[in-house]
């Protein structure tokens, strides 16, 4: 039988240990983070066990509601279509929107009765054709993402060991919601003394990371006024980067066109990618034209030996990127990571040698 994945806050370790003792007596196999081996990558271990789990038991407490990992595990499990079994440690506690649709129990005896009665928990997971399963996972992820982002309430997040504020109405780059921002950040490890242009900066995370990694100058653009104000707030929070970052409001390259800013060593692009999502469609953005506008004008803003990084995902039109690379004479190399049942892509873009 597959493992029961236990999602919880480490501040609730004592309670979870007692619960696990009961599961062992019942003959229920389980996975918890204490089973991760020393030296093993935590995220990879968590993802692997979520994929192989039969269901996810979420211990909901005041501590877990503050955790970065618990919402991530719930989100990934939801994208995978795993059953979510919710145990609430304090009856009457208000649940967040991503949990309030699930029936929960708040007594250990009820939990024991329910799990003990599942003689074949593994029957909850059915095998499917891989291609159909991948399509299903992507759509489940998009539905979950859209639901959890409907109100986009103000929040604080941890990202690369730093704290950032995400204002209402601004897209959150939290790793529990999306992988594109984190994946993009891994390509900013070598920007020391380089100039960086961040297109679609959002709350400013990648621009600030570039500045902290000793970029000589960063120009950050976003079409949304709320995002610019949010980025200003985060730049003030990290005061040692303020002198390096210039924020400009506008669409794609429009704010830097005609300005004497020179060409950049690195260009980062976070354009809308969810072509199959009704949530994105409601914004009435012509995605194809935005992508073409980027490629058409990139030459003016990227140094001949520079590199651009564009974030994308398998639920977007990947063929469009290849088409634009051919049309505007760029060499493109895709880099892939799998999470949430989605293939996340960072396209590494270079000018072709003439």
Tab-separated table of C-alpha atoms in Angstrom:
chain	number	residue	atom	x	y	z
A	1	UNK	CA	0.000	0.000	0.000
A	2	UNK	CA	1.209	3.511	-0.738
A	3	UNK	CA	2.189	5.828	2.072
A	4	UNK	CA	-0.129	8.279	3.771
A	5	UNK	CA	1.662	11.644	3.429
A	6	UNK	CA	1.495	13.729	6.624
A	7	UNK	CA	1.635	17.497	6.097
A	8	UNK	CA	2.265	19.517	9.262
A	9	UNK	CA	4.273	22.237	10.949
A	10	UNK	CA	7.421	21.222	12.826
A	11	UNK	CA	6.023	23.164	15.775
A	12	UNK	CA	3.425	20.388	16.057
A	13	UNK	CA	6.009	17.582	16.079
A	14	UNK	CA	5.015	16.221	19.496
A	15	UNK	CA	1.373	15.778	18.515
A	16	UNK	CA	2.294	14.301	15.127
A	17	UNK	CA	4.657	11.806	16.772
A	18	UNK	CA	1.835	10.573	19.027
A	19	UNK	CA	-0.453	10.332	16.004
A	20	UNK	CA	2.169	8.384	14.047
A	21	UNK	CA	2.436	5.891	16.917
A	22	UNK	CA	-1.286	5.208	16.515
A	23	UNK	CA	-0.901	4.825	12.741
A	24	UNK	CA	1.867	2.278	13.271
A	25	UNK	CA	-0.363	0.265	15.612
A	26	UNK	CA	-3.040	0.311	12.900
A	27	UNK	CA	-0.539	-0.929	10.315
A	28	UNK	CA	-0.776	2.277	8.260
A	29	UNK	CA	2.388	3.170	6.371
A	30	UNK	CA	3.116	6.895	6.355
A	31	UNK	CA	5.651	9.486	5.327
A	32	UNK	CA	6.669	12.523	7.348
A	33	UNK	CA	9.616	14.883	6.918
A	34	UNK	CA	11.635	13.151	9.645
A	35	UNK	CA	12.073	10.265	7.204
A	36	UNK	CA	14.078	12.440	4.805
A	37	UNK	CA	17.681	11.282	4.873
A	38	UNK	CA	20.518	13.546	5.932
A	39	UNK	CA	21.930	15.243	2.845
A	40	UNK	CA	18.833	14.508	0.752
A	41	UNK	CA	17.225	17.469	-1.061
A	42	UNK	CA	14.058	18.308	0.874
A	43	UNK	CA	11.895	19.521	-2.003
A	44	UNK	CA	12.733	16.549	-4.216
A	45	UNK	CA	11.951	14.138	-1.367
A	46	UNK	CA	8.652	15.868	-0.596
A	47	UNK	CA	7.614	15.902	-4.269
A	48	UNK	CA	8.498	12.229	-4.724
A	49	UNK	CA	6.484	11.104	-1.697
A	50	UNK	CA	3.529	13.295	-2.631
A	51	UNK	CA	3.477	11.696	-6.090
A	52	UNK	CA	3.619	8.192	-4.594
A	53	UNK	CA	1.228	8.838	-1.699
A	54	UNK	CA	-2.285	7.458	-1.548
A	55	UNK	CA	-3.651	10.487	0.291
A	56	UNK	CA	-2.448	13.513	2.260
A	57	UNK	CA	-3.282	13.958	5.930
A	58	UNK	CA	-3.086	17.676	6.763
A	59	UNK	CA	-2.664	18.644	10.407
A	60	UNK	CA	-4.287	22.082	10.522
A	61	UNK	CA	-3.216	24.199	13.468
A	62	UNK	CA	-2.316	27.841	14.146
A	63	UNK	CA	1.277	26.757	13.500
A	64	UNK	CA	0.639	25.058	10.158
A	65	UNK	CA	-1.323	28.070	8.891
A	66	UNK	CA	1.913	30.072	9.202
A	67	UNK	CA	3.996	27.413	7.463
A	68	UNK	CA	5.403	27.843	3.950
A	69	UNK	CA	5.591	24.075	3.379
A	70	UNK	CA	2.073	22.990	4.356
A	71	UNK	CA	0.264	25.127	1.704
A	72	UNK	CA	2.854	24.006	-0.857
A	73	UNK	CA	2.201	20.340	-0.062
A	74	UNK	CA	-1.563	20.863	-0.198
A	75	UNK	CA	-1.263	22.678	-3.528
A	76	UNK	CA	0.938	20.015	-5.077
A	77	UNK	CA	-1.310	17.227	-3.743
A	78	UNK	CA	-4.364	19.004	-5.158
A	79	UNK	CA	-2.662	19.322	-8.551
A	80	UNK	CA	-1.922	15.591	-8.401
A	81	UNK	CA	-5.563	14.841	-7.570
A	82	UNK	CA	-4.722	13.278	-4.192
A	83	UNK	CA	-7.442	12.989	-1.512
A	84	UNK	CA	-6.963	15.625	1.210
A	85	UNK	CA	-7.760	14.379	4.731
A	86	UNK	CA	-7.977	17.329	7.104
A	87	UNK	CA	-7.505	17.103	10.865
A	88	UNK	CA	-8.111	20.326	12.812
A	89	UNK	CA	-6.339	20.595	16.156
A	90	UNK	CA	-8.584	23.361	17.486
A	91	UNK	CA	-12.336	22.914	16.835
A	92	UNK	CA	-13.970	26.027	15.405
A	93	UNK	CA	-10.724	27.333	13.928
A	94	UNK	CA	-11.235	29.367	10.763
A	95	UNK	CA	-9.770	27.585	7.762
A	96	UNK	CA	-8.110	29.288	4.774
A	97	UNK	CA	-9.900	29.225	1.414
A	98	UNK	CA	-7.787	26.370	0.061
A	99	UNK	CA	-9.003	24.069	2.875
A	100	UNK	CA	-12.527	25.191	3.760
A	101	UNK	CA	-14.128	23.059	1.021
A	102	UNK	CA	-12.911	19.816	2.616
A	103	UNK	CA	-14.779	17.970	5.331
A	104	UNK	CA	-12.565	17.694	8.398
A	105	UNK	CA	-12.381	15.878	11.716
A	106	UNK	CA	-11.154	17.326	14.981
A	107	UNK	CA	-11.026	14.252	17.236
A	108	UNK	CA	-8.263	11.657	17.133
A	109	UNK	CA	-10.787	8.826	17.569
A	110	UNK	CA	-12.663	10.010	14.464
A	111	UNK	CA	-9.410	10.106	12.523
A	112	UNK	CA	-8.537	6.574	13.669
A	113	UNK	CA	-12.025	5.351	12.776
A	114	UNK	CA	-11.904	6.866	9.295
A	115	UNK	CA	-8.404	5.745	8.353
A	116	UNK	CA	-8.877	2.354	9.981
A	117	UNK	CA	-11.994	1.763	7.904
A	118	UNK	CA	-10.132	2.356	4.650
A	119	UNK	CA	-9.077	-1.204	3.971
A	120	UNK	CA	-7.941	-0.163	0.522
A	121	UNK	CA	-6.869	3.467	0.689
A	122	UNK	CA	-4.839	2.688	-2.371
A	123	UNK	CA	-8.087	2.321	-4.354
A	124	UNK	CA	-8.468	6.097	-4.083
A	125	UNK	CA	-5.747	6.408	-6.729
A	126	UNK	CA	-6.435	4.878	-10.135
A	127	UNK	CA	-3.857	4.451	-12.887
A	128	UNK	CA	-4.466	6.355	-16.112
A	129	UNK	CA	-2.815	6.812	-19.468
A	130	UNK	CA	0.273	8.983	-18.833
A	131	UNK	CA	-0.587	11.629	-21.442
A	132	UNK	CA	-4.150	11.930	-20.152
A	133	UNK	CA	-2.865	12.073	-16.586
A	134	UNK	CA	-0.429	14.893	-17.420
A	135	UNK	CA	-3.226	16.886	-19.056
A	136	UNK	CA	-5.452	16.270	-16.038
A	137	UNK	CA	-2.722	17.350	-13.611
A	138	UNK	CA	-2.096	20.593	-15.494
A	139	UNK	CA	-5.790	21.437	-15.479
A	140	UNK	CA	-6.154	20.561	-11.802
A	141	UNK	CA	-3.215	22.814	-11.035
A	142	UNK	CA	-4.689	25.699	-13.053
A	143	UNK	CA	-8.082	25.308	-11.375
A	144	UNK	CA	-6.467	25.249	-7.935
A	145	UNK	CA	-4.203	28.203	-8.772
A	146	UNK	CA	-7.099	30.301	-10.052
A	147	UNK	CA	-9.210	29.505	-6.990
A	148	UNK	CA	-6.512	30.382	-4.482
A	149	UNK	CA	-5.647	33.610	-6.347
A	150	UNK	CA	-9.164	35.002	-6.744
A	151	UNK	CA	-8.863	37.586	-3.980
A	152	UNK	CA	-5.027	37.776	-3.926
A	153	UNK	CA	-5.032	39.170	-0.407
A	154	UNK	CA	-1.937	40.958	0.941
A	155	UNK	CA	0.621	38.560	2.353
A	156	UNK	CA	4.273	38.169	3.300
A	157	UNK	CA	6.410	35.427	1.794
A	158	UNK	CA	9.864	33.970	2.219
A	159	UNK	CA	11.864	33.698	-0.996
A	160	UNK	CA	15.542	32.716	-1.241
A	161	UNK	CA	15.884	33.407	2.485
A	162	UNK	CA	14.455	36.940	2.205
A	163	UNK	CA	11.065	38.332	3.237
A	164	UNK	CA	8.867	40.170	0.747
A	165	UNK	CA	5.426	41.739	0.844
A	166	UNK	CA	2.883	40.905	-1.837
A	167	UNK	CA	0.078	43.475	-2.035
A	168	UNK	CA	-3.538	42.852	-2.926
A	169	UNK	CA	-4.003	42.335	-6.647
A	170	UNK	CA	-0.307	41.560	-7.303
A	171	UNK	CA	0.640	38.054	-8.395
A	172	UNK	CA	2.451	36.104	-5.710
A	173	UNK	CA	5.714	34.333	-6.649
A	174	UNK	CA	5.504	32.107	-3.535
A	175	UNK	CA	6.846	28.616	-4.257
A	176	UNK	CA	3.706	27.097	-2.753
A	177	UNK	CA	1.743	28.638	-5.659
A	178	UNK	CA	4.046	28.683	-8.679
A	179	UNK	CA	7.535	27.573	-9.659
A	180	UNK	CA	8.296	30.077	-12.412
A	181	UNK	CA	9.780	32.847	-10.240
A	182	UNK	CA	11.932	30.490	-8.197
A	183	UNK	CA	13.121	28.692	-11.347
A	184	UNK	CA	13.979	32.065	-12.920
A	185	UNK	CA	15.952	33.069	-9.827
A	186	UNK	CA	18.303	30.121	-10.278
A	187	UNK	CA	19.572	31.726	-13.497
A	188	UNK	CA	20.606	34.912	-11.684
A	189	UNK	CA	23.580	33.405	-9.883
A	190	UNK	CA	26.140	35.063	-12.155
A	191	UNK	CA	25.097	38.715	-12.505
A	192	UNK	CA	27.933	40.357	-10.583
A	193	UNK	CA	28.889	43.664	-12.236
A	194	UNK	CA	26.302	43.089	-14.992
A	195	UNK	CA	23.317	45.170	-16.068
A	196	UNK	CA	19.902	43.504	-15.744
A	197	UNK	CA	16.523	44.325	-17.300
A	198	UNK	CA	13.539	42.714	-15.537
A	199	UNK	CA	10.399	42.706	-17.728
A	200	UNK	CA	7.277	41.924	-15.689
A	201	UNK	CA	8.822	42.471	-12.278
A	202	UNK	CA	5.623	42.057	-10.236
A	203	UNK	CA	6.440	42.712	-6.585
A	204	UNK	CA	10.127	43.154	-7.513
A	205	UNK	CA	11.597	39.905	-6.257
A	206	UNK	CA	13.901	39.069	-9.178
A	207	UNK	CA	15.095	42.670	-9.527
A	208	UNK	CA	15.972	42.775	-5.832
A	209	UNK	CA	17.737	39.395	-5.992
A	210	UNK	CA	19.791	40.588	-8.969
A	211	UNK	CA	20.811	43.719	-7.050
A	212	UNK	CA	21.713	41.664	-3.979
A	213	UNK	CA	23.818	39.404	-6.179
A	214	UNK	CA	25.875	42.474	-7.099
A	215	UNK	CA	24.432	43.427	-10.474
A	216	UNK	CA	25.794	46.885	-11.334
A	217	UNK	CA	22.386	48.228	-12.393
A	218	UNK	CA	18.824	46.856	-12.586
A	219	UNK	CA	15.890	48.316	-14.516
A	220	UNK	CA	12.540	46.728	-13.626
A	221	UNK	CA	9.346	47.128	-15.679
A	222	UNK	CA	5.717	46.243	-15.056
A	223	UNK	CA	2.521	47.288	-16.836
A	224	UNK	CA	0.519	47.301	-13.576
A	225	UNK	CA	0.658	50.328	-11.286
A	226	UNK	CA	-0.090	48.200	-8.210
A	227	UNK	CA	2.923	46.024	-8.982
A	228	UNK	CA	5.199	49.068	-9.304
A	229	UNK	CA	4.019	50.414	-5.935
A	230	UNK	CA	4.498	46.963	-4.400
A	231	UNK	CA	8.021	46.701	-5.831
A	232	UNK	CA	8.848	50.163	-4.425
A	233	UNK	CA	7.768	48.944	-0.991
A	234	UNK	CA	9.980	45.856	-1.188
A	235	UNK	CA	12.953	47.867	-2.439
A	236	UNK	CA	12.617	50.129	0.611
A	237	UNK	CA	12.471	47.035	2.822
A	238	UNK	CA	15.841	45.927	1.389
A	239	UNK	CA	17.509	49.307	1.559
A	240	UNK	CA	20.946	48.280	0.353
A	241	UNK	CA	19.531	47.724	-3.169
A	242	UNK	CA	17.680	51.015	-3.599
A	243	UNK	CA	20.477	52.824	-5.412
A	244	UNK	CA	20.816	50.048	-8.005
A	245	UNK	CA	17.181	49.592	-9.099
A	246	UNK	CA	15.098	51.838	-11.353
A	247	UNK	CA	11.374	51.077	-11.640
A	248	UNK	CA	9.413	51.959	-14.767
A	249	UNK	CA	5.735	51.417	-15.551
A	250	UNK	CA	4.731	50.235	-19.023
A	251	UNK	CA	4.224	47.269	-21.325
A	252	UNK	CA	7.100	44.985	-22.406
A	253	UNK	CA	9.979	47.303	-23.536
A	254	UNK	CA	7.915	50.499	-23.963
A	255	UNK	CA	9.302	52.309	-20.865
A	256	UNK	CA	12.927	51.912	-22.008
A	257	UNK	CA	12.414	52.601	-25.713
A	258	UNK	CA	14.146	55.810	-26.767
A	259	UNK	CA	15.947	56.222	-23.433
A	260	UNK	CA	19.710	56.315	-23.224
A	261	UNK	CA	19.982	53.250	-20.982
A	262	UNK	CA	22.226	51.231	-23.261
A	263	UNK	CA	21.960	47.503	-23.840
A	264	UNK	CA	21.759	44.970	-21.009
A	265	UNK	CA	23.847	41.931	-20.163
A	266	UNK	CA	20.829	40.012	-18.847
A	267	UNK	CA	17.132	40.341	-19.666
A	268	UNK	CA	14.518	38.489	-17.572
A	269	UNK	CA	10.996	38.130	-18.973
A	270	UNK	CA	7.909	37.057	-17.029
A	271	UNK	CA	5.093	37.375	-19.573
A	272	UNK	CA	1.615	35.820	-19.221
A	273	UNK	CA	1.818	32.129	-20.088
A	274	UNK	CA	-1.481	30.477	-19.179
A	275	UNK	CA	-3.036	30.216	-22.637
A	276	UNK	CA	-5.555	27.587	-21.519
A	277	UNK	CA	-6.668	29.436	-18.389
A	278	UNK	CA	-9.983	31.306	-18.173
A	279	UNK	CA	-8.447	33.410	-15.400
A	280	UNK	CA	-5.849	34.849	-17.787
A	281	UNK	CA	-8.407	35.188	-20.589
A	282	UNK	CA	-10.437	37.512	-18.357
A	283	UNK	CA	-7.551	39.997	-18.498
A	284	UNK	CA	-8.087	40.391	-22.268
A	285	UNK	CA	-4.368	40.228	-23.052
A	286	UNK	CA	-3.278	39.129	-26.540
A	287	UNK	CA	-0.532	36.774	-25.410
A	288	UNK	CA	0.874	35.936	-28.827
A	289	UNK	CA	1.383	39.583	-29.737
A	290	UNK	CA	3.136	40.263	-26.404
A	291	UNK	CA	5.552	37.405	-27.005
A	292	UNK	CA	6.247	38.597	-30.542
A	293	UNK	CA	6.695	42.173	-29.307
A	294	UNK	CA	9.317	40.885	-26.884
A	295	UNK	CA	11.297	38.984	-29.519
A	296	UNK	CA	10.943	41.723	-32.131
A	297	UNK	CA	12.444	44.371	-29.842
A	298	UNK	CA	14.854	42.279	-27.764
A	299	UNK	CA	17.756	42.972	-30.143
A	300	UNK	CA	17.679	46.678	-29.267
A	301	UNK	CA	18.012	46.021	-25.536
A	302	UNK	CA	20.240	42.927	-25.292
A	303	UNK	CA	24.019	43.056	-25.752
A	304	UNK	CA	25.455	40.921	-28.530
A	305	UNK	CA	27.015	38.595	-25.950
A	306	UNK	CA	24.110	38.953	-23.519
A	307	UNK	CA	21.449	36.406	-22.522
A	308	UNK	CA	17.697	36.605	-21.982
A	309	UNK	CA	15.651	34.254	-19.797
A	310	UNK	CA	11.924	33.811	-20.440
A	311	UNK	CA	9.752	31.856	-17.992
A	312	UNK	CA	7.087	29.576	-19.419
A	313	UNK	CA	5.155	26.376	-18.662
A	314	UNK	CA	3.769	23.347	-20.455
A	315	UNK	CA	0.226	24.734	-20.269
A	316	UNK	CA	1.384	27.587	-22.503
A	317	UNK	CA	1.976	27.503	-26.252
A	318	UNK	CA	5.552	26.209	-26.353
A	319	UNK	CA	5.520	26.111	-30.143
A	320	UNK	CA	5.130	29.875	-30.214
A	321	UNK	CA	8.509	30.385	-28.532
A	322	UNK	CA	10.264	28.155	-31.061
A	323	UNK	CA	8.506	29.980	-33.899
A	324	UNK	CA	9.546	33.415	-32.596
A	325	UNK	CA	13.136	32.255	-32.106
A	326	UNK	CA	13.321	31.179	-35.744
A	327	UNK	CA	11.585	34.290	-37.050
A	328	UNK	CA	13.837	36.759	-35.197
A	329	UNK	CA	17.064	34.727	-35.442
A	330	UNK	CA	17.701	33.713	-31.840
A	331	UNK	CA	19.227	30.545	-30.438
A	332	UNK	CA	16.925	29.116	-27.764
A	333	UNK	CA	17.676	26.423	-25.210
A	334	UNK	CA	14.860	25.200	-22.912
A	335	UNK	CA	15.538	24.240	-19.277
A	336	UNK	CA	12.886	22.074	-17.603
A	337	UNK	CA	11.706	21.346	-14.062
A	338	UNK	CA	8.658	19.285	-13.032
A	339	UNK	CA	6.397	20.290	-10.134
A	340	UNK	CA	2.654	20.648	-9.442
A	341	UNK	CA	2.140	18.210	-12.322
A	342	UNK	CA	3.416	20.939	-14.667
A	343	UNK	CA	6.614	21.221	-16.695
A	344	UNK	CA	8.104	24.643	-15.951
A	345	UNK	CA	10.432	26.023	-18.588
A	346	UNK	CA	13.080	28.722	-18.622
A	347	UNK	CA	14.068	29.535	-22.194
A	348	UNK	CA	17.681	30.668	-22.430
A	349	UNK	CA	17.878	33.039	-25.409
A	350	UNK	CA	21.049	34.171	-27.223
A	351	UNK	CA	21.663	36.175	-30.352
A	352	UNK	CA	22.910	34.024	-33.173
A	353	UNK	CA	26.516	34.542	-34.232
A	354	UNK	CA	26.539	36.302	-37.612
